[in-house]
Coordinates of C-alpha atoms in Angstrom, one line a residue:
X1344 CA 4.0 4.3 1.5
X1345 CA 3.7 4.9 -2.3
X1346 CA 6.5 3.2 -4.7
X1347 CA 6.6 4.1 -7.8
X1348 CA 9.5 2.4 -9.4
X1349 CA 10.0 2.8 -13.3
X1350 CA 12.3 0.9 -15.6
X1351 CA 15.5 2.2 -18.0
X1352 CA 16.3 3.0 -21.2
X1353 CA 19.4 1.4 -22.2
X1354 CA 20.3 4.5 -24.0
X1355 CA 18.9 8.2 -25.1
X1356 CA 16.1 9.9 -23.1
X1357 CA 15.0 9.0 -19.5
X1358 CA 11.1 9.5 -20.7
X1359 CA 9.8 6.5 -17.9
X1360 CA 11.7 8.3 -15.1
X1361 CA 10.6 11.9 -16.4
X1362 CA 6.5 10.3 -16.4
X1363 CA 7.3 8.4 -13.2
X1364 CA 8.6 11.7 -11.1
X1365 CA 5.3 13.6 -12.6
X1366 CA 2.7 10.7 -11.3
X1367 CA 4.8 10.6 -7.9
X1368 CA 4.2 14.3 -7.8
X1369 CA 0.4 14.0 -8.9
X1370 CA 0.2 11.3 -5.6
X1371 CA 2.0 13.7 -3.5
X1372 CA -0.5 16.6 -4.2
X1373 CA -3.6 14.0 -4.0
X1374 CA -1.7 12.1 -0.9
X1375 CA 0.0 14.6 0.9
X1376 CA 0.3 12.4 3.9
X1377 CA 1.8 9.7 2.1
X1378 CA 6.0 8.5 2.0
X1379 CA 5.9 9.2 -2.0
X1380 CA 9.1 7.3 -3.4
X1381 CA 9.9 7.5 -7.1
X1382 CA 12.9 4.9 -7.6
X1383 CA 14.5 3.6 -10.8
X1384 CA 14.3 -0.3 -11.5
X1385 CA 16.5 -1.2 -14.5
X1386 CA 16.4 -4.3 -13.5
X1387 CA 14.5 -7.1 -12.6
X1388 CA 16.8 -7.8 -9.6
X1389 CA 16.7 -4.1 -8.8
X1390 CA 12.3 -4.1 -8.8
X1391 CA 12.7 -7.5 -6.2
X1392 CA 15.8 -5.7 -4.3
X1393 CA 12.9 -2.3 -4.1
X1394 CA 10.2 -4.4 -3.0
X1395 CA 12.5 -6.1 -0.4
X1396 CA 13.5 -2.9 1.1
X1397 CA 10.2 -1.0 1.3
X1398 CA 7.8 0.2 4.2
X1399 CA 4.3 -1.6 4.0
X1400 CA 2.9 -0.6 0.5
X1401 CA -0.1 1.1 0.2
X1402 CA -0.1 1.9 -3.6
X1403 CA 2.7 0.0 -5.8
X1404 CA 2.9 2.1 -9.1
X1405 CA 5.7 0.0 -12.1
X1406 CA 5.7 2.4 -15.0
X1407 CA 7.5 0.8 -17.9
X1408 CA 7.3 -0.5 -21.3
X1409 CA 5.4 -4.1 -21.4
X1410 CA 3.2 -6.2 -22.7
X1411 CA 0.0 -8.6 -22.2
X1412 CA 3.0 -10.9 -20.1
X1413 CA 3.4 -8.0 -17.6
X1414 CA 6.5 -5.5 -17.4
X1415 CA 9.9 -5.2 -19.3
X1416 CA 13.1 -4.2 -17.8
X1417 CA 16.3 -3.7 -19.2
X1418 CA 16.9 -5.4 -22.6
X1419 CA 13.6 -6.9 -22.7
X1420 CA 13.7 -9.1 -19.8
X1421 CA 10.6 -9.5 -17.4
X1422 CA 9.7 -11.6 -14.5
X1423 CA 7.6 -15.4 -15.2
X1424 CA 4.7 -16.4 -13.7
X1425 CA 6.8 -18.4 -11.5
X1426 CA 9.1 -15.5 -10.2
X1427 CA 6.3 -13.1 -9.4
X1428 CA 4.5 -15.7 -7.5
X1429 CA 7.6 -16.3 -5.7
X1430 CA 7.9 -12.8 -4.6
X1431 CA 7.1 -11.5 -0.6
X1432 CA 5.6 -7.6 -1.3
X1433 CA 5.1 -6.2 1.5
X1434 CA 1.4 -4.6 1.3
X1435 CA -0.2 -2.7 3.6
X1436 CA -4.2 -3.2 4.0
X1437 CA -6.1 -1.8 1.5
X1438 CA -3.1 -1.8 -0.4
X1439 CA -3.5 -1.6 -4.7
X1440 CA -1.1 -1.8 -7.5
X1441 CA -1.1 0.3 -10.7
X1442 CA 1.0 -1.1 -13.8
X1443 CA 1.8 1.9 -16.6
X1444 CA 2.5 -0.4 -19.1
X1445 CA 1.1 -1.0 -22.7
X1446 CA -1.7 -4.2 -22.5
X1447 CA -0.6 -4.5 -19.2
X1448 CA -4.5 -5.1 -18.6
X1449 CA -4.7 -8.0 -20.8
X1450 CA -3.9 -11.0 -18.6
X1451 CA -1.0 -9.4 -16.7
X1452 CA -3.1 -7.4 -13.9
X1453 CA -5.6 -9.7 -13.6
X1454 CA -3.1 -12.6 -12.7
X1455 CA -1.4 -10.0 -10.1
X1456 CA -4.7 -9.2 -8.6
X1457 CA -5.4 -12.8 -7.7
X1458 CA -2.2 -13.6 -6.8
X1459 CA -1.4 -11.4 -4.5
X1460 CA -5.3 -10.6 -3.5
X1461 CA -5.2 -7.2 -3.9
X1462 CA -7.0 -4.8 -7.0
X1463 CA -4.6 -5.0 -9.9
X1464 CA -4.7 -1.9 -12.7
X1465 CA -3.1 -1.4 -16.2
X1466 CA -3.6 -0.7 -19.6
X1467 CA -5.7 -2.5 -22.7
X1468 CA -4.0 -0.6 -25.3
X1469 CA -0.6 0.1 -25.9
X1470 CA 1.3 3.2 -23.8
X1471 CA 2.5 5.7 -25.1
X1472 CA 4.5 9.3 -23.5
X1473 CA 1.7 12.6 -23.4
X1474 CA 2.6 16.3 -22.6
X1475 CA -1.4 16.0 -21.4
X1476 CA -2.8 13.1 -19.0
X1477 CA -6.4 13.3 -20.0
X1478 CA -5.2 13.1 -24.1
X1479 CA -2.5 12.1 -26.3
X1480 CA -0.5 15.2 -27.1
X1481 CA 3.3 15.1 -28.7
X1482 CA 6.0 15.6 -26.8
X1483 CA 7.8 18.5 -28.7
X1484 CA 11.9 18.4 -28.8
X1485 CA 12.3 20.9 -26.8
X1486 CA 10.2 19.3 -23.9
X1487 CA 12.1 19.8 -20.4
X1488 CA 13.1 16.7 -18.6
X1489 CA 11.7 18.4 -15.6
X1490 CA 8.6 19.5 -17.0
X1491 CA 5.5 17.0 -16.2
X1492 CA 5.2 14.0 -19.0
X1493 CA 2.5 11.4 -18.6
X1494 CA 2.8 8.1 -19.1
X1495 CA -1.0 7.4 -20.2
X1496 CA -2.7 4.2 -23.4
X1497 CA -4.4 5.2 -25.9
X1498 CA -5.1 3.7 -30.1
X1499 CA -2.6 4.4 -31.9
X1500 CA -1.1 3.1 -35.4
X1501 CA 0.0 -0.3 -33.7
X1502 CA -3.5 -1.2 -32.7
X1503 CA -5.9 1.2 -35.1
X1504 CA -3.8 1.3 -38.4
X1505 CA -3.5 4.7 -40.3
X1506 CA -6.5 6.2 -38.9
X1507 CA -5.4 4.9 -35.3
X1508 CA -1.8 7.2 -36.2
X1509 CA -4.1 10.0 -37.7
X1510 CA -6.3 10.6 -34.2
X1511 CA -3.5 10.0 -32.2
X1512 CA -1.1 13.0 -34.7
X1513 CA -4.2 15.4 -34.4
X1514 CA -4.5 15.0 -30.2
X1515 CA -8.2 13.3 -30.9
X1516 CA -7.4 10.3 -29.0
X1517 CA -8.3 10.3 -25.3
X1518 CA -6.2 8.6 -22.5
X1519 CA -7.6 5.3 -21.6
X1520 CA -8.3 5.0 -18.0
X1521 CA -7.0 2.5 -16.0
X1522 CA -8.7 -0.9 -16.1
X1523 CA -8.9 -2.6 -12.1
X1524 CA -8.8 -6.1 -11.6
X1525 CA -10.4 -7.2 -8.0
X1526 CA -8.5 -10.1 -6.7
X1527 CA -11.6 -12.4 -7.2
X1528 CA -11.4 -11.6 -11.2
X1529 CA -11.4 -14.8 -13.3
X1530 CA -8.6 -15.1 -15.2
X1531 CA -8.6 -16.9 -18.5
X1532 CA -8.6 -20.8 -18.4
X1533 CA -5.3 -21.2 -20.0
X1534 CA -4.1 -19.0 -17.2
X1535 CA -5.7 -20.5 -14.6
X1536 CA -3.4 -23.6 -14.3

């Protein structure tokens, strides 16, 4: 199967569950063989009670706001070193995993990869919400929930300054692709403990 769980917002727009129902629709027109299940994770108990319930995983897809740790969930919260290591997912063979998170690529995927020997993939730069997946492009107010919205990285103002905001406000900024971790990826020192 394909999970694609996505966190909450406490309040306002549901943008991660509008970008997570467009990828699981993306996977079911690449994968139409595949048990495609989009469901919401507010929760850090709710993403463990998910993974406890599914089929053998084949791709595990988390799109959410986060950081070079791994994953936020409601109010902030995310899982430790200690509690993802702790966790029993069930993957299939061949199985991957796919974080749509902002630096999620930084240390995060890398440590999942090797801890749960299977390729890891996320984000360098920070994530942001795109009416386009190969481009940043502003979501107007008038956007649909149920039209498509990507969840895609790309500079911005928080990592490139004024000029980072300027390419991003004129749609010059491409979507960063996904960065994949192999399980055998060294992770750094400090880490490594």
């Amino acid at each position: 199967m394909i999970l694609i769980c996505y966190t909450t917002p406490a309040g306002g727009r549901d943008r991660m569950g509008q970008a997570a129902r467009t990828l699981g629709e993306a996977r079911r027109r690449t994968r139409p063989e595949a048990d495609v299940r989009v469901t919401p994770t507010p929760t850090r108990e709710d993403f463990v009670r998910a993974l406890a319930g599914a089929d053998p995983i084949e791709e595990l897809h988390l799109v959410s706001d986060g950081d070079a740790d791994g994953p936020r969930f409601a109010g902030g919260e995310a899982l430790s070193p200690e509690d993802w290591r702790a966790l029993d997912i069930p993957f299939a063979p061949g199985a991957e995993a796919f974080f749509h998170a902002g630096r999620s690529a930084r240390w995060f995927a890398p440590f999942f990869a090797r801890t749960f020997g299977v390729p890891a993939s996320g984000y360098h730069w920070d994530a942001a919400f795109s009416v386009k997946p190969h481009r940043f492009w502003w979501m107007p107010p008038t956007h649909p929930p149920e039209a498509p919205l990507w969840r895609i990285a790309c500079p911005g103002p928080q990592t490139h300054g004024v000029m980072g905001a300027f390419r991003r406000a004129a749609g010059q900024t491409l979507a960063e692709p996904l960065k994949r971790f192999d399980p055998t990826w060294p992770l750094p020192a400090e880490a490594a403990g």
